Coordinates of C-alpha atoms in Angstrom, one line a residue:
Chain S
X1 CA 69.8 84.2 93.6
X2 CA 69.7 83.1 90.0
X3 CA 66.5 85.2 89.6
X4 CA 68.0 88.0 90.9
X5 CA 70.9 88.0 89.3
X6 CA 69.1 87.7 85.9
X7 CA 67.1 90.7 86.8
X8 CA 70.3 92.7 87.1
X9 CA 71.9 91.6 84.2
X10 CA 68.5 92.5 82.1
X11 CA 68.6 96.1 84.0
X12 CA 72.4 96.3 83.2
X13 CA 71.0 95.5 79.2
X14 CA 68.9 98.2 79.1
X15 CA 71.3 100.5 81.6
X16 CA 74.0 100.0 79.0
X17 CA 71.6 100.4 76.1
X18 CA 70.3 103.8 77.6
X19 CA 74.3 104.9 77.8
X20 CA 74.8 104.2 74.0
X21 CA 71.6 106.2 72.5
X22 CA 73.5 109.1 74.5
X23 CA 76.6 108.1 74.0
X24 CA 78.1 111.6 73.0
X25 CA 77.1 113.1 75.8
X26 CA 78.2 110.0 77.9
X27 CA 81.9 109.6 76.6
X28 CA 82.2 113.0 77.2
X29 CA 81.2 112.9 81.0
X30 CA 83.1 109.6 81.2
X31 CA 86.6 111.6 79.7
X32 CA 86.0 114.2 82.1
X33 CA 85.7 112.2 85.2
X34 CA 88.7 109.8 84.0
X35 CA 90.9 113.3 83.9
X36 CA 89.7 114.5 87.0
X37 CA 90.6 111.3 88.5
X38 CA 94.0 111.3 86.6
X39 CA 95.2 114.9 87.7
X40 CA 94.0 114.2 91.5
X41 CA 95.2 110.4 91.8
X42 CA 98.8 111.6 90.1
X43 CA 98.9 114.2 92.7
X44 CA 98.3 112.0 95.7
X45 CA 100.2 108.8 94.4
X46 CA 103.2 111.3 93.7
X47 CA 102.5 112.8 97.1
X48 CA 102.6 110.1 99.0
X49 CA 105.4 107.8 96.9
X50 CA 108.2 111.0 97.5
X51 CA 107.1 111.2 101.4
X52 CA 108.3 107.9 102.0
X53 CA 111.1 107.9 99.6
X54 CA 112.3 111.3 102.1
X55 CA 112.0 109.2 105.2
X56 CA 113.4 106.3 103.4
X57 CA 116.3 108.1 102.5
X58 CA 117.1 110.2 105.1
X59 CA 117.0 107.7 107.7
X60 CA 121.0 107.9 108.1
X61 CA 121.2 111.4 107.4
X62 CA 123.1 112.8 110.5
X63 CA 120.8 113.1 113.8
X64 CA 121.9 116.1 114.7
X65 CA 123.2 119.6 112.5
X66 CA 124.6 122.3 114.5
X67 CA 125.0 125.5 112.6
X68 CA 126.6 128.8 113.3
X69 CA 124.3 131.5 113.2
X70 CA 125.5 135.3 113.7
X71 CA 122.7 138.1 112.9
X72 CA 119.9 135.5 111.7
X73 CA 122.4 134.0 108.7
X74 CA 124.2 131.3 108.5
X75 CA 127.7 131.3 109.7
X76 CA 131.1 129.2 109.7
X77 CA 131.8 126.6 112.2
X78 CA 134.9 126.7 113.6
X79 CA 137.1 123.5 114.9
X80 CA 137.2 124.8 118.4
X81 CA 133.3 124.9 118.3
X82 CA 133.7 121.1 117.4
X83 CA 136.0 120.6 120.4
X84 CA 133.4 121.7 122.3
X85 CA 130.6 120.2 121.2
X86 CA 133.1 116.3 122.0
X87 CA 132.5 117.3 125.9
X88 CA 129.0 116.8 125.3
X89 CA 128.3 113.4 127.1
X90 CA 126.2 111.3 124.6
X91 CA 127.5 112.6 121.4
X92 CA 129.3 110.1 119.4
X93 CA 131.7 110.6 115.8
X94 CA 131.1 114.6 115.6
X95 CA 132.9 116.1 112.8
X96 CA 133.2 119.4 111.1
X97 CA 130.9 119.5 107.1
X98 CA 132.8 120.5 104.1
X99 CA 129.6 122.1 101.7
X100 CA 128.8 124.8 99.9
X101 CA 127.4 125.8 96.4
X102 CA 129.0 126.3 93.0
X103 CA 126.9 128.1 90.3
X104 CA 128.3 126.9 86.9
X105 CA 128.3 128.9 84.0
X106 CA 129.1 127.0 81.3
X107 CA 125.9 124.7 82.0
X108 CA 124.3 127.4 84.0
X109 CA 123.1 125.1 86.6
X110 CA 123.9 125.0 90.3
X111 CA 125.8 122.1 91.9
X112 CA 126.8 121.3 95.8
X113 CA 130.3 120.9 96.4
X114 CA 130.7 118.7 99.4
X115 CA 133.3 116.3 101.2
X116 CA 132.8 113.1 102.3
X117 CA 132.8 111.6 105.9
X118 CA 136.1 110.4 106.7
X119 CA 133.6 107.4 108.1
X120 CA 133.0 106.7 104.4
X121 CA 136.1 104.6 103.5
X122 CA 134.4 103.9 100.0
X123 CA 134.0 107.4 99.4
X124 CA 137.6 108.4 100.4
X125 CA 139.1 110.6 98.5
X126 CA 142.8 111.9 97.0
X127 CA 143.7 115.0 96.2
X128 CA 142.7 115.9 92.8
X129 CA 139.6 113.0 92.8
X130 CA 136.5 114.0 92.0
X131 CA 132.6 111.7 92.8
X132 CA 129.9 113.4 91.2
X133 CA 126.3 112.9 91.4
X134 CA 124.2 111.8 88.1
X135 CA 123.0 115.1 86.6
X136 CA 126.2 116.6 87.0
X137 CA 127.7 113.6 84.7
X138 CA 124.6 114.1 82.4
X139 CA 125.1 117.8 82.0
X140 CA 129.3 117.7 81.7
X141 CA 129.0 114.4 79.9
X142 CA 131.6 113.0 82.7
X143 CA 132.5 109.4 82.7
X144 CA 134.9 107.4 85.3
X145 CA 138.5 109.1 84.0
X146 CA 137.5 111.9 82.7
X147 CA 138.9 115.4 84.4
X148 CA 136.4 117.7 85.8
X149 CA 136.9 120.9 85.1
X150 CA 135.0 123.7 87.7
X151 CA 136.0 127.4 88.2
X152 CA 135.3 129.7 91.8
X153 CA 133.5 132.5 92.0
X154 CA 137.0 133.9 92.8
X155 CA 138.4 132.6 89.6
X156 CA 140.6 129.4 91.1
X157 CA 140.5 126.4 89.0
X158 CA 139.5 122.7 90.0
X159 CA 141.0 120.2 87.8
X160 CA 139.8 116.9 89.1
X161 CA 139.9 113.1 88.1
X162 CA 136.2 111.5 88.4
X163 CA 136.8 108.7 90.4
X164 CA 133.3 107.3 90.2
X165 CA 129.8 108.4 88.8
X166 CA 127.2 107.8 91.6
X167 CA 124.1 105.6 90.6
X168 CA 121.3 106.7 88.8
X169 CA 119.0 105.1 92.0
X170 CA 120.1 107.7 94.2
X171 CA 119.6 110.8 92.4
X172 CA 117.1 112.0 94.1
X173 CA 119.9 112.8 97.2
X174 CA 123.1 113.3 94.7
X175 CA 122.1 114.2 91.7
X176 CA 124.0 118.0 91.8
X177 CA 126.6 116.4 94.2
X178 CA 130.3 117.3 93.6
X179 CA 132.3 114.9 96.0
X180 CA 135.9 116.1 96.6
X181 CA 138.4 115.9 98.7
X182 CA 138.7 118.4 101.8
X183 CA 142.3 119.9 100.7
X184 CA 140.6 120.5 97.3
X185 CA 137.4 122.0 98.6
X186 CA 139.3 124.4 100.9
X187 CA 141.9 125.3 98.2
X188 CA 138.7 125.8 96.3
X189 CA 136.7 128.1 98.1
X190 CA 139.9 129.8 99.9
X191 CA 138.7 128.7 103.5
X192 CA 141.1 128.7 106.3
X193 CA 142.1 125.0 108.2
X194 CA 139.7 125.7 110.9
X195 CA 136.5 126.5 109.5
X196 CA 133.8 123.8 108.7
X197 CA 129.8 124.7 106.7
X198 CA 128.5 123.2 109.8
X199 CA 129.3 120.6 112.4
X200 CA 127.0 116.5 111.9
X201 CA 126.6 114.5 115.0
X202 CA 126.1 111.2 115.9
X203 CA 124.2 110.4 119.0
X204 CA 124.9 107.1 120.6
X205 CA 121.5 106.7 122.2
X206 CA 118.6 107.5 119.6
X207 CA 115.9 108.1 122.5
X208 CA 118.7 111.1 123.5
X209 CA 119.1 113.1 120.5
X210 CA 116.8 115.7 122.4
X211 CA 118.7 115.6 125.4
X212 CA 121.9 116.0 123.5
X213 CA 120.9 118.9 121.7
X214 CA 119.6 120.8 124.3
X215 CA 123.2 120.3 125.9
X216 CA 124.9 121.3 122.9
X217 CA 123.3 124.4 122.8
X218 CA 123.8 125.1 126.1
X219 CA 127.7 124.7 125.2
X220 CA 127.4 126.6 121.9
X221 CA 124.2 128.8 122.5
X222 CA 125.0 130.6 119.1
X223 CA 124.4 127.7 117.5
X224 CA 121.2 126.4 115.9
X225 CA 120.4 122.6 116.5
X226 CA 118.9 120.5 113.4
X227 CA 117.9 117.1 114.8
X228 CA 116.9 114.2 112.0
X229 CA 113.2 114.5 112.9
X230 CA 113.4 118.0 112.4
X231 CA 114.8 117.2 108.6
X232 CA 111.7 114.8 108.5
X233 CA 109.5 117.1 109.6
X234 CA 110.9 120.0 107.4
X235 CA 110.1 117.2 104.1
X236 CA 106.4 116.3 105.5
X237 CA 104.9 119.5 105.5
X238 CA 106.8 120.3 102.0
X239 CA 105.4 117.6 100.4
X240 CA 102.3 117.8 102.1
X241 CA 102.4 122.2 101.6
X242 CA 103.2 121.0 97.9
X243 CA 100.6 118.7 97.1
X244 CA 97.5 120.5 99.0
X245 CA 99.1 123.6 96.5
X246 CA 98.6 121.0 93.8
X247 CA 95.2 119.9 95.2
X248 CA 94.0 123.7 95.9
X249 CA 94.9 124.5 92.1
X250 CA 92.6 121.0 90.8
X251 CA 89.8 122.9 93.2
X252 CA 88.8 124.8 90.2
X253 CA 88.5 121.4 88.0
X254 CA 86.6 119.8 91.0
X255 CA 84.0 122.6 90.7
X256 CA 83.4 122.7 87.3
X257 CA 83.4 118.7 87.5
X258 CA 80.8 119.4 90.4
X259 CA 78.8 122.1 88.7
X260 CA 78.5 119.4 85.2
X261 CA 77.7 116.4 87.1
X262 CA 74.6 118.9 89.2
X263 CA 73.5 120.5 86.0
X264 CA 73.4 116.8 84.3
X265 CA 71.6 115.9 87.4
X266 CA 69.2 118.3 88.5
X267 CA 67.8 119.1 84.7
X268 CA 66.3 115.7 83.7
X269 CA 65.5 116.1 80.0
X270 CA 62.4 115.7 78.8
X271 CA 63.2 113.0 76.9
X272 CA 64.5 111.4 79.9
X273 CA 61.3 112.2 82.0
X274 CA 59.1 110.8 79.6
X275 CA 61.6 107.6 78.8
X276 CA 61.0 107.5 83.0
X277 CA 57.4 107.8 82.7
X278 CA 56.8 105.1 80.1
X279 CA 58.8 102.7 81.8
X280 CA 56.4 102.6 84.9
X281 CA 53.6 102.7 82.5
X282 CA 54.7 99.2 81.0
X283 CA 54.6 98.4 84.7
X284 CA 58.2 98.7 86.1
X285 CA 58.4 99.5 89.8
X286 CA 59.7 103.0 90.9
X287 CA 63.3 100.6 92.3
X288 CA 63.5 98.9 89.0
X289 CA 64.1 102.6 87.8
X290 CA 66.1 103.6 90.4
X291 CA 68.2 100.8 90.0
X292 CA 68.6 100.9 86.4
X293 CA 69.7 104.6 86.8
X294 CA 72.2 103.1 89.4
X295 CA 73.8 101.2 86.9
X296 CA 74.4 103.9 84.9
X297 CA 75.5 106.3 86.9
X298 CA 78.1 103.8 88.5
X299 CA 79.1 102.2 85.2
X300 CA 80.0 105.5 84.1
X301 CA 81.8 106.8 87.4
X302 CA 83.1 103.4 88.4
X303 CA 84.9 102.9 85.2
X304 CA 85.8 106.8 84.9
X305 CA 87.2 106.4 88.5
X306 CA 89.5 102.6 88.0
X307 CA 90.5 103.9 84.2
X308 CA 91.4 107.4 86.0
X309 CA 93.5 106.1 88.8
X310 CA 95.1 103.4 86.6
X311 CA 96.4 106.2 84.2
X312 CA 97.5 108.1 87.2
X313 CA 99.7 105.1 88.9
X314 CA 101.0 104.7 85.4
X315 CA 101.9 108.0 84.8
X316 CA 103.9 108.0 88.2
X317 CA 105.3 105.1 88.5
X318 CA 106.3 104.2 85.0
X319 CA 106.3 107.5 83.4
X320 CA 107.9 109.7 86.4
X321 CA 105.3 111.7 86.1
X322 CA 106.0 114.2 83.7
X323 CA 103.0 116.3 83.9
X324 CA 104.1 116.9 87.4
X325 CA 107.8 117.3 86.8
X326 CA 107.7 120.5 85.0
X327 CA 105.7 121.9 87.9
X328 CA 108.4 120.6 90.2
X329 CA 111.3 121.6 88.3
X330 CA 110.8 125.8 88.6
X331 CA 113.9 127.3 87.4
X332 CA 116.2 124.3 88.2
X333 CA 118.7 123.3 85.1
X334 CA 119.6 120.2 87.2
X335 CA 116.4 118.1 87.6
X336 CA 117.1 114.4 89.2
X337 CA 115.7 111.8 86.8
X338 CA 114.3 109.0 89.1
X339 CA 112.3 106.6 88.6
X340 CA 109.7 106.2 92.5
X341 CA 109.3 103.3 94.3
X342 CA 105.3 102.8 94.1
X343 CA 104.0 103.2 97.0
X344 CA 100.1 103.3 97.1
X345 CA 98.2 105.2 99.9
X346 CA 95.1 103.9 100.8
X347 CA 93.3 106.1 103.1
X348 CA 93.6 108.5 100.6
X349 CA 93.0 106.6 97.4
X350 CA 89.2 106.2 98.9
X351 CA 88.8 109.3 100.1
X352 CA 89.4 110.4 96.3
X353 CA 86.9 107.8 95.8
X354 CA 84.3 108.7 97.8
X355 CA 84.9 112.6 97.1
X356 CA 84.2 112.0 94.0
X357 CA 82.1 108.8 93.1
X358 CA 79.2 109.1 95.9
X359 CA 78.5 112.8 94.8
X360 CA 78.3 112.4 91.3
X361 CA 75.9 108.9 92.1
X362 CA 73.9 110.9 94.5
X363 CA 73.7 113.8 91.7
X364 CA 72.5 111.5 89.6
X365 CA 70.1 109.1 91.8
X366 CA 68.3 112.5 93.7
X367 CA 65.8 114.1 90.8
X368 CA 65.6 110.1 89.0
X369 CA 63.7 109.5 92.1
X370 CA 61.9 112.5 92.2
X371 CA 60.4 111.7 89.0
X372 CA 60.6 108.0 89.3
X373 CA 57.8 108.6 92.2
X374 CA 55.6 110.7 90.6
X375 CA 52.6 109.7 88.9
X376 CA 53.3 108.4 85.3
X377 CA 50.6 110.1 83.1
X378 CA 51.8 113.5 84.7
X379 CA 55.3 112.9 84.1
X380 CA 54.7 111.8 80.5
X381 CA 52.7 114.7 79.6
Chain J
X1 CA 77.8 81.9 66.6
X2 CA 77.0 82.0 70.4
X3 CA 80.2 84.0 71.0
X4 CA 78.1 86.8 68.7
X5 CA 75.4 85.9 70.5
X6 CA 76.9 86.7 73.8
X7 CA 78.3 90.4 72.8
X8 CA 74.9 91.1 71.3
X9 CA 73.4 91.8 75.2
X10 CA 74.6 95.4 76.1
X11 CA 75.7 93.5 79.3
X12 CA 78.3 91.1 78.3
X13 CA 79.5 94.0 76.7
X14 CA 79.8 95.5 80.0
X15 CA 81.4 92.6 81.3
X16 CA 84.0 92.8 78.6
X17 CA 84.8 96.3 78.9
X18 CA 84.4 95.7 83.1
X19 CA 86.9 93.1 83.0
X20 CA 89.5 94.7 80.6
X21 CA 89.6 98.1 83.3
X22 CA 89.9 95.4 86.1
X23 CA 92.7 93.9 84.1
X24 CA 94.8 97.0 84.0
X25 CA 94.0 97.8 87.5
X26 CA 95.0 94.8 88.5
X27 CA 98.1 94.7 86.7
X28 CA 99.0 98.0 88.3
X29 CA 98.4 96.3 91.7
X30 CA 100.4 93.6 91.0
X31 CA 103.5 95.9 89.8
X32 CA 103.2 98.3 93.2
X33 CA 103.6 94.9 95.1
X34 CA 105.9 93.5 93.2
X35 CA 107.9 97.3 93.2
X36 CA 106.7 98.6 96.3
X37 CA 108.3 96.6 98.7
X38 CA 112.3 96.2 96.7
X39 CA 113.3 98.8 99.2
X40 CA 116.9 97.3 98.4
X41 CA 117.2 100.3 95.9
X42 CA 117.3 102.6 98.5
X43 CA 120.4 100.7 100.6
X44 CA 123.3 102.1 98.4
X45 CA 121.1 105.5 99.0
X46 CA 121.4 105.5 102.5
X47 CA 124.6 104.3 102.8
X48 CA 125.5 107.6 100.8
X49 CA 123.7 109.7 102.9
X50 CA 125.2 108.2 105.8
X51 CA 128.6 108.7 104.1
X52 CA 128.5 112.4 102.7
X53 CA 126.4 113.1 105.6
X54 CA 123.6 114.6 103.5
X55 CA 120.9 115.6 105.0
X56 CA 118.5 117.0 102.2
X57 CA 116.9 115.7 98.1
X58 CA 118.3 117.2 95.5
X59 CA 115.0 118.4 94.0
X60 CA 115.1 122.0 93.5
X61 CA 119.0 123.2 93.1
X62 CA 118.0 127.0 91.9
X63 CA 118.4 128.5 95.2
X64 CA 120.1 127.3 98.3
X65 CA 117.2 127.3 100.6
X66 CA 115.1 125.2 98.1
X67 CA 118.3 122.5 97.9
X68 CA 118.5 122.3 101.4
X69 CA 115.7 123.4 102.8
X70 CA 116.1 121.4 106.0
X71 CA 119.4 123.0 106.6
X72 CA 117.9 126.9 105.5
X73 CA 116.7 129.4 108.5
X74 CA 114.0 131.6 108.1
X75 CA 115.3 134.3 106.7
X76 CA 117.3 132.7 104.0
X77 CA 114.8 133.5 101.1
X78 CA 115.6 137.2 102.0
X79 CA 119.1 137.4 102.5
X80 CA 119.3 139.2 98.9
X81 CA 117.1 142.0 100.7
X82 CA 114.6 142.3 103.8
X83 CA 112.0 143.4 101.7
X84 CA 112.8 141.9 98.4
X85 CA 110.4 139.4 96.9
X86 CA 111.1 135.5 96.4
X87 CA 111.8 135.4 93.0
X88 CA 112.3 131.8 92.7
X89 CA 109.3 129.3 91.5
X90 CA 110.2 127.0 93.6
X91 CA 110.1 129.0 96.8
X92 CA 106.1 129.0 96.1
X93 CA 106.5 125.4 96.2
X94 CA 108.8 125.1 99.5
X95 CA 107.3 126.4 102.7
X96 CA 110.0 127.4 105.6
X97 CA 110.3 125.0 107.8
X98 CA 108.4 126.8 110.5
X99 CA 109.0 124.2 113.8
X100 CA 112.8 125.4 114.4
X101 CA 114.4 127.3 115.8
X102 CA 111.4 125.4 118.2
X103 CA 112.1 128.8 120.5
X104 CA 111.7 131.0 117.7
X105 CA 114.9 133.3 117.3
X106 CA 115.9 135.0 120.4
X107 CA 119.1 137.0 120.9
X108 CA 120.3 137.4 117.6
X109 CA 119.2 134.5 115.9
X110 CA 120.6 131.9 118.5
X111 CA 118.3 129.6 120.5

């Protein structure tokens, strides 16, 4: 073992002496492989961190939405519909949805106005009460006390007390939230005593939130049916739509990564040839060679791949990935600042590995052994 | 003297550099662990979402079927116009959600 062990270490001294006489060249593959890594491992770690926070989150999100639809839009709910929907054996605490959008001028973002449960006894609001989300406090510089001022569409005012300022931790879900009371919101947006955004259900029996559905739009057939999983669903292949976008745009990088690494590869310098054929003239073996070249090639890719993904998780995680963000973000004045929960996947850390470690060794191993076999007074010449 | 020595094979050097990147690495290990499973942040999150019955993240708030995409039907990004064009970046971003209506729409839109 000993022996062994101190023939590797005298390979890994001249593997690591080979790297420095070509050390421009070398740092220079190593940066490029570290940023690959970096933009593919930020992609996936954000990827996979917001997936979960989405399922995380929306676990008590309602199970099932019903919506009013009349010619393909979206339509008002009305409180007899909701009556209806009680008769439904199964469905448990149904209740009519105050929400809509506000776009606000004066900070030219868009906020959603919505009321709370009257489940929610520590949301319960007065007249005149106000809970808004964390961006909206950012961008009116609202504290607990201060009045919120807001303005319709059809020119009504909303003057409203901020009761509370909802925690930074669950911006992701609140930041554009405007919480107020159900008088206020209809007063607001001048809609008549019966009319709800949409009807939220509760189904007493999880394994029936199918069944349930089915019979609600059986009783309301003009009504489309939004079960939980659907929501989950609708999040999965948005963040998984998202980051294969992400991915498909990093192809480009991948290739020129791939074409860099082959064209280092397949074009042993001469220099290199002859360095090749001098060693097996001073009597090293064709796997000495091979193995030496292994070093190298996985001291460079190794170290590209751990220094890449560490950047990556650190960028995400403790940096909230800002290089990401401003892809995210599109148009939106109201971006949530949150900091992710890590959450490391992986299946798909090695695959990253393997897509792009074993390719770049096997680049670099293939036309080493080509010439590490052949005869050395050819080679050298 | 023998620490000089030491550095002076390209290999310890290696080891050096090898054990600093296995240091970081290891450090951001040991923070997702430590981070990764407080999943007591999200409790006051889900007890608003259970309270304002939300239903969606408030990650892109330009247009309505970007805020709440679970909630938007397919036709929402061209409400403005059959034929207009999204306009919005993030509806590049946001598919529609294309598994309900499960049916497809029939009579009108309903299911």
């Amino acid at each position: 073992m000993s022996g062994w062990w101190a023939r590797q270490r005298y390979l890994l001294d001249y593997a690591s002496a080979s790297l420095w006489r070509r050390k421009g060249r070398n740092l220079v593959l190593w940066a490029i492989f570290a940023a690959l890594v970096f933009i593919l491992g930020s992609v996936i770690l954000f990827g996979s961190a917001i997936r979960r926070e989405a399922a995380l989150v929306l676990r008590d999100a309602p199970d099932v939405v019903a919506q009013a639809m009349r010619m393909g839009r979206h339509d008002m709910a009305l409180a007899s519909d909701i009556a209806k929907l009680k008769s439904v054996r199964g469905a448990d605490r149904i209740e009519g949805r105050l929400w809509g959008y506000l776009y606000d001028t004066s900070t030219d973002a868009n906020y959603t106005l919505q009321t709370p449960s009257a489940h929610a006894p520590d949301l319960a609001l007065q007249k005149g009460e106000a809970i808004v989300g964390e961006g909206v406090a950012r961008l009116r510089k609202l504290s607990e006390g201060k009045h919120l001022f807001l303005v319709s569409p059809a020119g009504r005012l909303l003057k409203a007390k901020v009761k509370k300022v909802l925690s930074p931790e669950s911006a992701l879900v609140s930041s554009d939230l405007v919480l107020v009371s159900a008088e206020d919101f209809r007063a607001f947006f001048e809609l008549a005593p019966d009319q709800f955004t949409d009807i939220a259900m509760r189904v007493r029996n999880p394994s029936e939130v199918g069944t349930v559905s089915g019979k609600g739009a059986l009783a309301l057939p003009h009504y489309r049916f939004i079960t939980r999983a659907n929501m989950a669903r609708t999040y999965e292949a948005l963040f998984s739509w998202r980051e294969g976008l992400l991915l498909a745009i990093a192809t480009g990088a991948i290739l020129a990564f791939a074409i860099l690494a082959f064209d280092k590869a397949s074009g042993l310098s001469a220099q290199e040839r002859r360095e090749i054929g001098i060693l097996k003239a001073i009597g090293w073996e064709t796997s000495d060679i091979i193995r030496m070249k292994l070093w190298e090639a996985g001291l460079i890719s190794v170290s590209a791949f751990v220094a890449g993904m560490t950047l990556a998780y650190l960028h995400v995680f403790a940096m909230s990935a800002p290089l990401i963000e401003t892809v995210l973000k599109g148009w939106s004045t109201l971006y949530p600042r949150f900091a992710l929960t890590p959450h490391v996947d992986a299946l798909q850390v090695t695959t990253l590995a393997f897509l792009t470690l074993l390719p770049y060794i096997a680049a670099v191993l293939a036309p080493i052994w080509r010439t590490a076999s052949a005869d050395p007074d050819r080679v050298m010449r | 003297m023998t620490r000089v020595r030491a550095i002076e094979r390209g290999s310890s050097a290696v080891f050096v550099l090898a054990a600093a990147l296995a240091g970081g690495a290891a450090l951001a290990i040991a923070h997702g662990v430590w981070r990764g499973g407080d999943t007591t942040r999200f409790e006051a999150t889900r007890a608003l979402a259970e309270g304002a019955g939300l239903t969606d993240l408030a990650l892109f708030t330009e247009a309505r079927y970007a805020r709440h995409p679970a909630m938007a039907d397919l036709h929402s990004a061209f409400q403005d116009g059959p034929l207009s064009f999204e306009h919005f970046p993030s509806g590049a971003l946001v598919a529609p959600a294309r598994d309900f209506p499960a049916a497809g729409l029939r009579n009108g839109g309903a299911r």
